Structures are given as structure tokens and as C-alpha cells.
Tab-separated table of C-alpha atoms and ligand atoms in Angstrom:
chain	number	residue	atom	x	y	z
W	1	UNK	CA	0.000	0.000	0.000
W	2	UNK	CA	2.717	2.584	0.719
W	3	UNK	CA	4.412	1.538	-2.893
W	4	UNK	CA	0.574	2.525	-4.463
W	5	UNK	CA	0.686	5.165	-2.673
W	6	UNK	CA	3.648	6.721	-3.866
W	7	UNK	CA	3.321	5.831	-7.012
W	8	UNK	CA	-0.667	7.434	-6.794
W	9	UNK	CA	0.568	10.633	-5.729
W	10	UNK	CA	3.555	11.017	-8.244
W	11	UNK	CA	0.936	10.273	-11.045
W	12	UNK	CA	-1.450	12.829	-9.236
W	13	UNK	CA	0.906	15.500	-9.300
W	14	UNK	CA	2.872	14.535	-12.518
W	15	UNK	CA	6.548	14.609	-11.069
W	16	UNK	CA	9.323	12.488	-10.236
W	17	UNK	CA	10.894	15.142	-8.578
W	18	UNK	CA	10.690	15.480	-4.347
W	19	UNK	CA	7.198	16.781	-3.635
W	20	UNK	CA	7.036	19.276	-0.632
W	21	UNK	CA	3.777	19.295	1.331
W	22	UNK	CA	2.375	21.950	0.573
W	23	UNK	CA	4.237	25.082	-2.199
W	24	UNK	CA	2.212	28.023	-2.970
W	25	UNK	CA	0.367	28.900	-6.066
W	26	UNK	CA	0.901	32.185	-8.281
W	27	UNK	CA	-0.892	32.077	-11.141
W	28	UNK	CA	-3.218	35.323	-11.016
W	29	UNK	CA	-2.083	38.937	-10.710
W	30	UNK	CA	0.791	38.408	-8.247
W	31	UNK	CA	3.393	39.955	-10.151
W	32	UNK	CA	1.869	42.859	-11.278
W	33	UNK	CA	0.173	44.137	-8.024
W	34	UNK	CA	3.647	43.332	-6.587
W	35	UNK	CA	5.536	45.214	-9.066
W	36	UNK	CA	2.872	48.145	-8.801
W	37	UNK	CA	3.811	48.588	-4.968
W	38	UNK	CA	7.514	48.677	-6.045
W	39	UNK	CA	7.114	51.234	-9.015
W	40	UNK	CA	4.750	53.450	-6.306
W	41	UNK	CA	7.700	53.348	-3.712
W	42	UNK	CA	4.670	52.074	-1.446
W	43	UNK	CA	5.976	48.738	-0.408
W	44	UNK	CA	5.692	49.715	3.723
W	45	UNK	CA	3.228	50.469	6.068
W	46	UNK	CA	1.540	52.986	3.892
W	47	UNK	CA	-0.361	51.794	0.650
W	48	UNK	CA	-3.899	51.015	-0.850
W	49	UNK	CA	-3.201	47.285	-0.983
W	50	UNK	CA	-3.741	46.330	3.026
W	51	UNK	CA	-6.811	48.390	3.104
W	52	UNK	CA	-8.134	46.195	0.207
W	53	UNK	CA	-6.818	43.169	1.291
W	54	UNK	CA	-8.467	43.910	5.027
W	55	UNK	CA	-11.879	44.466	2.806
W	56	UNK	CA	-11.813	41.320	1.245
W	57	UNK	CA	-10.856	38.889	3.608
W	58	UNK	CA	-13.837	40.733	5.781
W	59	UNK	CA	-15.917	40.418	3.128
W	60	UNK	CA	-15.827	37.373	2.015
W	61	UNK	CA	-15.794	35.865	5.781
W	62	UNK	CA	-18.560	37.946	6.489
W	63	UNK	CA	-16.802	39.804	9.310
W	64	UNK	CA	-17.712	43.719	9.454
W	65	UNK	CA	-14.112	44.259	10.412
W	66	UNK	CA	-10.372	42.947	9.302
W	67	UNK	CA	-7.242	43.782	10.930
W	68	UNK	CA	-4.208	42.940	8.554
W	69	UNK	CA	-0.887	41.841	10.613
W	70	UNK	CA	2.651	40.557	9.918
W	71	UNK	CA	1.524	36.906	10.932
W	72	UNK	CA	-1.014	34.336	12.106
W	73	UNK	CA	0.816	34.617	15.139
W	74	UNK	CA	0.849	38.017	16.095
W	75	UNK	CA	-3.024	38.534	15.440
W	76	UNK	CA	-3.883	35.269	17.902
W	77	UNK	CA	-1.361	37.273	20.419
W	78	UNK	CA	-3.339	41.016	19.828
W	79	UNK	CA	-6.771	39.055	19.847
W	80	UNK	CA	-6.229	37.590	23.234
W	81	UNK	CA	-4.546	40.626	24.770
W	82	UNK	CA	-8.402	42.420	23.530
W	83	UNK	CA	-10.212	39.801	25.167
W	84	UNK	CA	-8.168	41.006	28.524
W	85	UNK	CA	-5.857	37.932	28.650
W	86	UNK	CA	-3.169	38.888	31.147
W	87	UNK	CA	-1.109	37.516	33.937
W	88	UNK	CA	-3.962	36.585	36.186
W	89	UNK	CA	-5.422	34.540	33.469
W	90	UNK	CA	-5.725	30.689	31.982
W	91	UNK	CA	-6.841	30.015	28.605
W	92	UNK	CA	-8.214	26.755	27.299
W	93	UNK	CA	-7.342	25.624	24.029
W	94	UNK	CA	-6.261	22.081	22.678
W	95	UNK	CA	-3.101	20.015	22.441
W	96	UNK	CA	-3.443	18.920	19.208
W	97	UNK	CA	-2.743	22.126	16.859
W	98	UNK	CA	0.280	24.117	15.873
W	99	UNK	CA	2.964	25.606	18.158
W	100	UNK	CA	1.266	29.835	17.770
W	101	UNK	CA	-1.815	29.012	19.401
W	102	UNK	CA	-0.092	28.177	22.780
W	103	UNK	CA	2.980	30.802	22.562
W	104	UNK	CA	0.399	33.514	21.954
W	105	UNK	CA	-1.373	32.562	25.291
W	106	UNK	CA	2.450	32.885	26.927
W	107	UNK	CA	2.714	35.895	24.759
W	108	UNK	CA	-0.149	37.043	27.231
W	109	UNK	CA	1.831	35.519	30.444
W	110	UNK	CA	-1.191	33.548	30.943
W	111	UNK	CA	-1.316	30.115	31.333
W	112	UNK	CA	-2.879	27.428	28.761
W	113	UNK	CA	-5.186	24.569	30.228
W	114	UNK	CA	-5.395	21.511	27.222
W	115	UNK	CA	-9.142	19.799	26.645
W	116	UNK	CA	-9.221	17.106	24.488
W	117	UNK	CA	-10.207	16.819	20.802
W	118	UNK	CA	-12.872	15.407	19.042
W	119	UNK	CA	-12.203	12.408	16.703
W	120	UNK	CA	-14.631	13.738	14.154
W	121	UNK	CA	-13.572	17.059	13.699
W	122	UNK	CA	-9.868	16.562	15.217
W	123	UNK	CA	-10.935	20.341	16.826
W	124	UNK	CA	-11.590	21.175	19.977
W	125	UNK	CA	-14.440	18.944	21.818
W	126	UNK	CA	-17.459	21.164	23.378
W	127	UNK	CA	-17.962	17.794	25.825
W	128	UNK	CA	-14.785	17.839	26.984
W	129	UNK	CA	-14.073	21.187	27.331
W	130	UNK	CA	-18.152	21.269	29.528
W	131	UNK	CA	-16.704	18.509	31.794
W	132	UNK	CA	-13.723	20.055	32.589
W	133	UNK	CA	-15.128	23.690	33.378
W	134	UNK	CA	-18.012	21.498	35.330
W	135	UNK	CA	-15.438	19.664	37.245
W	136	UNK	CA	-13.046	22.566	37.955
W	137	UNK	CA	-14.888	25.952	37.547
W	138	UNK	CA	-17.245	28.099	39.525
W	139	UNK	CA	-18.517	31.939	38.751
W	140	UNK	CA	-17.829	34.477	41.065
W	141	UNK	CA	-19.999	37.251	41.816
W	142	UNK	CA	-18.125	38.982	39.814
W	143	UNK	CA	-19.099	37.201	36.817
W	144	UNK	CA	-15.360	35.702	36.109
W	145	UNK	CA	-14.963	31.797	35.873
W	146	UNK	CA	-12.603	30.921	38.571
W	147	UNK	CA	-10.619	27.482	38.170
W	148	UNK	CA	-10.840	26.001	41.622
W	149	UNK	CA	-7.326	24.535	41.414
W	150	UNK	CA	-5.240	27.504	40.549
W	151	UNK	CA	-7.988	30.273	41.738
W	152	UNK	CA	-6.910	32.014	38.229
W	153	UNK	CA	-9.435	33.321	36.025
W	154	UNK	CA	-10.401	31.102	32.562
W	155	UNK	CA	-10.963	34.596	30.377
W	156	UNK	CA	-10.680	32.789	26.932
W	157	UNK	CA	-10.365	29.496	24.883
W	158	UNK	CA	-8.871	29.038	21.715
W	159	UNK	CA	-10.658	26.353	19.629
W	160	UNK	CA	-8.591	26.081	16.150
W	161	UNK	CA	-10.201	23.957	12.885
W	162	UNK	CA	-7.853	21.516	12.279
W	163	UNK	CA	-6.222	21.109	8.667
W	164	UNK	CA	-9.205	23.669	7.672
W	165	UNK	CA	-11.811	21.112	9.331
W	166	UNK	CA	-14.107	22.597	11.270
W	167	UNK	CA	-14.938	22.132	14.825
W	168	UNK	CA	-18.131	21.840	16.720
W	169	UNK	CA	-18.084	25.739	17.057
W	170	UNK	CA	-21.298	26.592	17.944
W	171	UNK	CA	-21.578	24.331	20.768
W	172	UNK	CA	-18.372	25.609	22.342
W	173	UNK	CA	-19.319	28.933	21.914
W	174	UNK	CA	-22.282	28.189	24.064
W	175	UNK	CA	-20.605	26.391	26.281
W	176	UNK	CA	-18.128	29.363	26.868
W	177	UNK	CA	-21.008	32.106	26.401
W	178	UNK	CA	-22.389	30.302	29.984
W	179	UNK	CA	-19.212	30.537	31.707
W	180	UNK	CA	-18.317	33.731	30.691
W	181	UNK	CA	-15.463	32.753	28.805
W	182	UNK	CA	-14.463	35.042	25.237
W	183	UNK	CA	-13.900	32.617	22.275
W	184	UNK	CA	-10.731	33.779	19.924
W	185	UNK	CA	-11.132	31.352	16.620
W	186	UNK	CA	-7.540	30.148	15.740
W	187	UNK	CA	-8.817	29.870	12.103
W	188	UNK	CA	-5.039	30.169	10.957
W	189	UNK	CA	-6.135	27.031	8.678
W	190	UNK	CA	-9.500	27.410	7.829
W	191	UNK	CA	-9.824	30.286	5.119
W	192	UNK	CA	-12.361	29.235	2.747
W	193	UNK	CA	-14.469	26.688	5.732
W	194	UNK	CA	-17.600	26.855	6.406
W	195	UNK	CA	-19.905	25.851	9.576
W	196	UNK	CA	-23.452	25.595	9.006
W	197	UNK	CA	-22.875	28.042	6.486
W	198	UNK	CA	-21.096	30.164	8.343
W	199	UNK	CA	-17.674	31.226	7.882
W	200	UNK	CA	-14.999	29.865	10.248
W	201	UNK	CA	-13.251	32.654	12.210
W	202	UNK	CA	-16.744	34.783	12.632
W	203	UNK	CA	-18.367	32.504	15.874
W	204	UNK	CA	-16.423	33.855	18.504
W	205	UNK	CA	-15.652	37.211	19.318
W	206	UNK	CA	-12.452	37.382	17.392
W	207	UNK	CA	-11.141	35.193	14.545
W	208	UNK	CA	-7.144	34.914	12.971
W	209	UNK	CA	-6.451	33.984	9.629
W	210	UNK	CA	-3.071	33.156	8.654
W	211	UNK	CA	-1.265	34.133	5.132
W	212	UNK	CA	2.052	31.512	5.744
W	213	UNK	CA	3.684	30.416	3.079
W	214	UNK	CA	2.106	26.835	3.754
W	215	UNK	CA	-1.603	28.343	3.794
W	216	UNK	CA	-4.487	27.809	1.618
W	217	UNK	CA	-3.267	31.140	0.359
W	218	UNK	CA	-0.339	33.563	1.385
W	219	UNK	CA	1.062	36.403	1.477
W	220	UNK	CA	4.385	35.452	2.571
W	221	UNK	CA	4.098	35.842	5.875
W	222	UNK	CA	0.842	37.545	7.305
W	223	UNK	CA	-2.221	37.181	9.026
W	224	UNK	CA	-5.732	39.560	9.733
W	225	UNK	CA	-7.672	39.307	12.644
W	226	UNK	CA	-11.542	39.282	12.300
W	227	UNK	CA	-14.601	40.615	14.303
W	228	UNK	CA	-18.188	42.678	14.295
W	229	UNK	CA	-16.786	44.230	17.213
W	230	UNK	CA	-16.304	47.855	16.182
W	231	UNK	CA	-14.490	49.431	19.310
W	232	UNK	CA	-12.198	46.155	18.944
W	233	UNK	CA	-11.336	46.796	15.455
W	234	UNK	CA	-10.106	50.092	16.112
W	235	UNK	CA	-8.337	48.983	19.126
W	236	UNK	CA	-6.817	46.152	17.054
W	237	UNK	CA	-5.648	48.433	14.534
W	238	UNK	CA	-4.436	50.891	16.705
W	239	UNK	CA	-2.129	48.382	18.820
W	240	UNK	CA	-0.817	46.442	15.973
W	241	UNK	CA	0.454	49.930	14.269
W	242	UNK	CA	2.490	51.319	17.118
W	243	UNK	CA	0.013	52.914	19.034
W	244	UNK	CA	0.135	56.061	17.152
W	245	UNK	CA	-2.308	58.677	18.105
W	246	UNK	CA	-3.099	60.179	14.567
W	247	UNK	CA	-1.391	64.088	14.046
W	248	UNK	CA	0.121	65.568	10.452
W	249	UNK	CA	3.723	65.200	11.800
W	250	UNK	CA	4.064	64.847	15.654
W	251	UNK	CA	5.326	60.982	16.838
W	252	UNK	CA	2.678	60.418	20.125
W	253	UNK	CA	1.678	57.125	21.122
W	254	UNK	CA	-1.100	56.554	24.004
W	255	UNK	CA	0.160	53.169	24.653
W	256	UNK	CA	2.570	50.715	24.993
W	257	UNK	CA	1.694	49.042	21.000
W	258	UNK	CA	3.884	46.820	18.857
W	259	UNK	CA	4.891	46.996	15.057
W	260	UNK	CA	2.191	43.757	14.014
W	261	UNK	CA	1.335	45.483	10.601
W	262	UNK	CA	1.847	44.011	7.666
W	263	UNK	CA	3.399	45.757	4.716
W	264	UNK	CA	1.847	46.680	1.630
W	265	UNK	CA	4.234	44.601	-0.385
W	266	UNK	CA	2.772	41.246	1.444
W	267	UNK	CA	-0.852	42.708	1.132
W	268	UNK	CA	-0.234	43.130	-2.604
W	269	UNK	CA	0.627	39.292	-2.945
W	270	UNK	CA	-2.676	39.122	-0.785
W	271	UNK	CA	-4.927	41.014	-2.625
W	272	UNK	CA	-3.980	38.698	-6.092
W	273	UNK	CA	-4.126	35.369	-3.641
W	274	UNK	CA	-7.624	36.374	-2.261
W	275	UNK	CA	-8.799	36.983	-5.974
W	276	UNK	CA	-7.869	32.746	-6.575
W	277	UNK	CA	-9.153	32.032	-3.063
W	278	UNK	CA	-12.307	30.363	-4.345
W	279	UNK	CA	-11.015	28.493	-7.181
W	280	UNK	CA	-8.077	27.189	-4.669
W	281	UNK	CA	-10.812	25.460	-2.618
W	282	UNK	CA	-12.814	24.265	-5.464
W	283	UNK	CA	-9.510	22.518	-6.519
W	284	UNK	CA	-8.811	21.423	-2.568
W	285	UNK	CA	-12.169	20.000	-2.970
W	286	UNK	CA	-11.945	18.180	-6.171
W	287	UNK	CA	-8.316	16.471	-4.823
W	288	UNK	CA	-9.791	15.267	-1.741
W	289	UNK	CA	-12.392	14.026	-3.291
W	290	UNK	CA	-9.599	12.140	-5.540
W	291	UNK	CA	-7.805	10.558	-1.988
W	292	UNK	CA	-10.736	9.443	-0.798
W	293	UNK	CA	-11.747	7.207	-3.210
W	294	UNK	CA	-8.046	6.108	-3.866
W	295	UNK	CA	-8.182	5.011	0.272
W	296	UNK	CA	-11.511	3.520	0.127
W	297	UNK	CA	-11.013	-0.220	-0.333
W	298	UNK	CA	-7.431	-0.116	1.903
W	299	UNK	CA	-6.825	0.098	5.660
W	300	UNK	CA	-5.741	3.902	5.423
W	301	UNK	CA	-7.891	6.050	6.395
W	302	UNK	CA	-8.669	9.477	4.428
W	303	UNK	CA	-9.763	12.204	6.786
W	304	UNK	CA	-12.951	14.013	5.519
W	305	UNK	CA	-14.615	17.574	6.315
W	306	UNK	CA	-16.929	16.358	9.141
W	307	UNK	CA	-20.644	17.021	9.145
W	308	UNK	CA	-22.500	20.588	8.979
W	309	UNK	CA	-19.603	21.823	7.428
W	310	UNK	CA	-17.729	22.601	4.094
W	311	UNK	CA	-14.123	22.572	4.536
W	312	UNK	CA	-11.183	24.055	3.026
W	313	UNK	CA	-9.106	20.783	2.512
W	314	UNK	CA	-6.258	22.775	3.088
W	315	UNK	CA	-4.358	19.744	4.144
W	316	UNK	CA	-5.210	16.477	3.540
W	317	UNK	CA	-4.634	13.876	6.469
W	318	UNK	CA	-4.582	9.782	6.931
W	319	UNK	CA	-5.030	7.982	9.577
W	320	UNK	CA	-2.785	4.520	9.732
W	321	UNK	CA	-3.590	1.825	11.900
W	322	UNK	CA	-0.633	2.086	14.840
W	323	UNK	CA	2.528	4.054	15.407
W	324	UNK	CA	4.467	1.258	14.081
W	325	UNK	CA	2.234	1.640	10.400
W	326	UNK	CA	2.425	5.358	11.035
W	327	UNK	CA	6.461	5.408	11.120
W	328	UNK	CA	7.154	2.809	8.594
W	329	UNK	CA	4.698	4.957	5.937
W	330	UNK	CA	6.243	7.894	7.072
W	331	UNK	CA	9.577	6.350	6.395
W	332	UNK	CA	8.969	4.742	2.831
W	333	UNK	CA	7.149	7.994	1.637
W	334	UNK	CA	9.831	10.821	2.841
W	335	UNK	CA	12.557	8.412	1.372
W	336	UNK	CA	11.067	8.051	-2.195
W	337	UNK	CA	10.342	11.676	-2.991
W	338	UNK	CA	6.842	11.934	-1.159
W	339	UNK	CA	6.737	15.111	1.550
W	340	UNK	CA	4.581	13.513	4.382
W	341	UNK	CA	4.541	14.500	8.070
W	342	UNK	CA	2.916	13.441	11.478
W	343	UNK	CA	0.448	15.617	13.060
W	344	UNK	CA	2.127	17.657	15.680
W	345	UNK	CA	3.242	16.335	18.998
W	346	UNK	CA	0.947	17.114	21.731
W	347	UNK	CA	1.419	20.332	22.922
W	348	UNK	CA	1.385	19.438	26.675
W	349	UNK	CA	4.193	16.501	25.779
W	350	UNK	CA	6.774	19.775	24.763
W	351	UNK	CA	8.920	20.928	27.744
W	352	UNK	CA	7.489	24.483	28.005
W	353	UNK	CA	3.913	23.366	28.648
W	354	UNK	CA	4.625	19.892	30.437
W	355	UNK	CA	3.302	21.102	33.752
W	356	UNK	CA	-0.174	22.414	32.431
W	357	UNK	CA	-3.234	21.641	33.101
W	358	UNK	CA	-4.929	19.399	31.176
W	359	UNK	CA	-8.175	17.535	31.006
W	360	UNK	CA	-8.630	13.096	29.651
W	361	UNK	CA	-6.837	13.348	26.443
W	362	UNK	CA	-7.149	9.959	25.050
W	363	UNK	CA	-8.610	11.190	21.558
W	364	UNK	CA	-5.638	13.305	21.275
W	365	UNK	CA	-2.966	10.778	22.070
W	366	UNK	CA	-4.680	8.672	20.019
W	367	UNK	CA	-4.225	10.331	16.714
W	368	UNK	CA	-1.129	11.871	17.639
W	369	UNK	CA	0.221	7.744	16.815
W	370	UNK	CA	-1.744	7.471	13.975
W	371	UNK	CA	-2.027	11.058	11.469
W	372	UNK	CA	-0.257	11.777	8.564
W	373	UNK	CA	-0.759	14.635	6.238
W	374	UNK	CA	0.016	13.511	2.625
W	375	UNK	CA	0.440	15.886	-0.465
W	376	UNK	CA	-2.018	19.069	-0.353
W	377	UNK	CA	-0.179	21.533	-2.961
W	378	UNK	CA	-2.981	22.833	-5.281
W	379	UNK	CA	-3.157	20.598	-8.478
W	380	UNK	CA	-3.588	23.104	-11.315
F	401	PLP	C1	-0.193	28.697	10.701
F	401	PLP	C2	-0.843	28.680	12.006
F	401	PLP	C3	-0.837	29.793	12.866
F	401	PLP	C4	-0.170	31.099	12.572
F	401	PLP	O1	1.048	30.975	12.001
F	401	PLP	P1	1.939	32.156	11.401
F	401	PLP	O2	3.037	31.366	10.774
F	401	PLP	O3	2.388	32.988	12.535
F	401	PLP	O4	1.167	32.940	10.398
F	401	PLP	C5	-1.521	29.712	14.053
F	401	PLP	N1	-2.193	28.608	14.407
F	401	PLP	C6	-2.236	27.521	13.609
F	401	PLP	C7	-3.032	26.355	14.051
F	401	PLP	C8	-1.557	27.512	12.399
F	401	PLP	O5	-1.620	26.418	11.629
């Protein structure tokens, strides 16, 4: 099977050369939106391209506002610090997902606290996430959820759709909405995803999109932050960019901000990505579509968008039968010109974040042995 594999993927993407996981795709009006920026000098922090670019990625995720920034990472970090994450805080989020959604909660010097995942959605699960706040948490009378074990405040969680799958969002934000708790979408993944018709990123109170290289589409490095919140929008804009109060030449700033923005060069690249963002996902769609079938009859199993939702298929995962089928496909694939990886190690398994809290993980340590993301480049 790992031979037909290979060979099913190299026929797939007509090469014999190495395949890399995931490469970018340029073949709209990159270049000359890029070049445009260059010949206007405008290639900073000034320019008409992140204004657009803000406009469409809020428009087409139905958000009233978007805050561009230099990276997925840096907009999870300014979304939590607007939620009021801070020193006397723990936020929950899950241990299966990408490195930036826990450094932005240490970003915060709060504290993460791990729930497990679902094995449908591989996001966070709203039943485990219930029984730990039941277990643990209590309301004060000053409306904050207090975790009984560390008498810190839970102010946020973090769910994050998967690979572009999404999670059971609704029922976590209700969940959180009766605790008190602010939901920040890591949607780094999920441009282009849909939840009951609803685009990913837009359930909680703020959403982050990522523009990595490795994204459904990029900028080269970038990220916006999403929400209807007006007064957060402005306060998201206004921290990311310095904290500059606005004057014709004097250099105030109100507040201690940070340099998140991103430059007009990388919104450029963003505004011709977001123009191909549709097609992209049609094509995601069609190759999925493609692996599934090839797994069918075989004892892989091909990871699909779970139900009540439409999903980016920004990268496509397996699931192998042990940790011993896991490493040996891993093996075979990587050495015969095939990019595949495991899913990430656990986040509460890394040194930094071995001591936090956590609630029954099992679903999580279970496909941490088992998933493999395969080829997900966009076949043209
Ligand atoms: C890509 C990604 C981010 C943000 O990454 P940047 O490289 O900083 O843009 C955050 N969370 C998840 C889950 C991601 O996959």
C-alpha cells in the first residue's frame, strides 16, 4: 500500500521530482500588483493594498471588520490581549494544533489549560471542554470563571479547525457564552471553511487567519484578525500599528503598541491570492475528493470535512492503523520523494507546557500515533 501510494501521488501530481507538502500557487495577478507597490515606492506600512486586502478577507468571511498583521501569530497574540488575557489569566485551548496558538497565550503571560479533541472534527471537543469547566470551575460574583485549582481566572479558549476542518463551534461557543469565557477562533487554517454556512473565524468574538507560506493562500508571511466588534477593530488596529495617536507630523503614542502590521508589499501578494481564493478550494475540494476514493477499499484512512460543514481541505490527512504503520509509511514515503509529516506532537508533551493543566486526552494521544498529512499543494 505505501508503494501505491507513492506511485498514486507522483501520477497525481505529474513529477518524479521530491514533492514538498504543501508550495504556494501564483498564477493570477501576483506579479503585477507586486511590481505596482515597487514602481509606487509604497511597499511599507503605507499603501492602498492592506486596506483592500483587510476588505476582502472581511468580506468574504462575512466579518464587518479585518485587521491585517505581519503573521497568524501576532493577530492570535493582539486578539487575546483584547479579550483582557493577562497575567492573572488561563486560557483553554487544545493540544493537538500548531505551536502559535499556545505561545500567543504565553505571549499574554497567561497560562494554557489543554481539553481534548474530538475524533470527528480533530478540533476542539465542546464535551470535553463542559466537563472540565463542570469539574473545575465556579462563577464568582463577579461574573469571572474561577478554576478552583489555581484560583486564576479562565478569560478565553482558543478552539482552532484543524487542517481547515471545522470544529463543533457553535456548541463551544455556548458552552463558553455560559461561563463567561471570550472565544478567539484560531482559524489560521481554515480560510475558505464553512460551519453551518457560516464562515470559520466569525463565531467567537475574534477570529485569525493566517497568510504563511504553507496556507491555503499567502502572502508570505501575514495574518488579519476578524470581528463585528467595532471598538475592537479600532483597538486592534491601533495596537498592531504602534500605538500612534493620529497628528500631520508629531510621533505620540497613548500606549505601549507593537509593530504587528503588515506591509503593503505582502498585502499586494494578498490582494492577487484572495482573488484565486475560491477556485483554490474548489480545486482542494476536487483532490480530496480524488484521496478518498483512492483510500476507500485499503486500511488507510482518508480524513474528511466532518458534518455541517464545508471545509477548506487545506491539508489532507490519513489515519494509519498504529505508530508502528504510522512510522514505517512515514519512512517509505519521505525516502522516495513523497513530503509527508505526522500531526504535531501534543502540545502538553513539549517541555514548556509539560506542567499544564490538562483535562482526559485519550482522543488526542490517540491520533497523535496514527495522522499523517500527505500531499495538499494545489493541483492546477
Ligand atoms: C499557521 C498557524 C498559525 C499562525 O502561524 P503564522 O506562521 O504565525 O502565520 C496559528 N495557528 C495555527 C493552528 C496555524 O496552523
Amino acid at each position: 500500500m505505501y508503494k501505491k501510494t507513492v506511485d498514486f501521488i507522483k501520477r497525481l501530481y505529474q513529477t518524479d521530482k521530491f514533492l514538498p507538502l504543501h508550495e504556494p500557487r501564483f498564477v493570477g495577478n501576483e506579479k503585477e500588483y507586486v511590481c505596482e507597490t515597487i514602481e509606487s515606492t509604497f511597499v511599507s506600512s503605507v499603501g492602498k493594498y492592506v486596506t483592500k486586502f483587510e476588505e476582502m478577507v472581511a468580506d468574504f468571511a462575512g466579518a464587518k471588520y479585518a485587521i491585517a498583521t505581519s503573521n497568524g501569530t501576532s493577530a492570535l497574540h493582539i486578539a487575546l490581549k483584547l479579550v483582557g488575557v493577562d497575567e492573572s489569566c488561563e486560557v483553554i485551548t487544545q493540544p493537538l494544533t500548531f505551536i502559535a496558538t499556545v505561545n500567543a497565550i504565553k505571549y499574554c503571560y497567561a497560562e494554557p489549560i489543554f481539553v481534548d479533541v474530538d475524533m470527528d472534527t480533530l478540533g476542539l471537543s465542546p464535551d470535553s471542554l463542559k466537563n472540565f469547566l463542570a469539574k473545575n470551575c465556579y462563577i464568582d460574583d463577579k461574573g469571572n470563571c474561577i478554576n478552583k485549582n489555581s484560583s486564576k481566572i479562565i478569560k478565553a479558549c482558543v478552539p482552532m479547525h484543524t487542517f481547515g476542518h471545522p470544529c463543533k463551534i457553535d456548541e463551544i461557543v455556548k458552552v463558553c457564552k455560559s461561563y463567561n469565557i471570550e472565544v478567539v477562533e484560531d482559524s489560521a487554517e481554515s480560510l475558505g471553511s464553512y460551519y453551518k454556512e457560516k464562515h470559520t473565524g466569525t463565531f467567537g468574538k475574534l477570529g485569525v487567519f493566517s497568510f504563511n507560506g504553507n496556507k491555503i493562500i499567502t502572502t508570505g508571511g501575514g495574518g488579519m484578525i476578524v470581528t463585528d466588534d467595532e471598538k475592537l477593530a479600532k483597538r486592534a488596529k491601533h495596537i498592531t500599528t504602534t500605538a500612534k495617536v493620529p497628528h500631520p507630523y508629531e510621533y505620540i503614542h497613548d500606549e505601549v503598541g507593537y509593530n504587528y502590521r503588515l506591509t503593503n508589499l505582502a498585502a499586494a501578494l494578498g490582494v492577487a491570492q484572495m482573488e484565486k481564493l475560491d477556485f483554490f478550494v474548489e480545486k482542494q475540494r476536487e483532490l480530496a475528493k480524488i484521496y478518498k476514493e483512492f483510500f476507500q477499499d485499503s486500511d488507510i484512512k482518508f480524513i474528511t470535512e466532518p458534518k455541517n460543514s464545508r471545509s477548506n481541505y487545506w491539508l489532507n490527512g490519513i489515519i494509519l492503523e498504529d505508530k508502528k504503520q504510522r512510522d514505517e509509511f512515514l519512512k517509505y514515503t519521505n525516502e522516495n520523494g513523497i513530503m509527508t509529516r505526522p500531526i504535531w506532537r501534543l502540545m502538553n508533551k513539549l517541555e514548556m507546557f509539560k506542567d499544564a493543566q490538562h483535562a482526559d486526552l485519550h482522543n488526542a494521544l490517540w491520533l497523535e500515533d496514527r495522522v499523517v498529512n500527505i500531499s495538499s499543494s494545489v493541483i492546477l
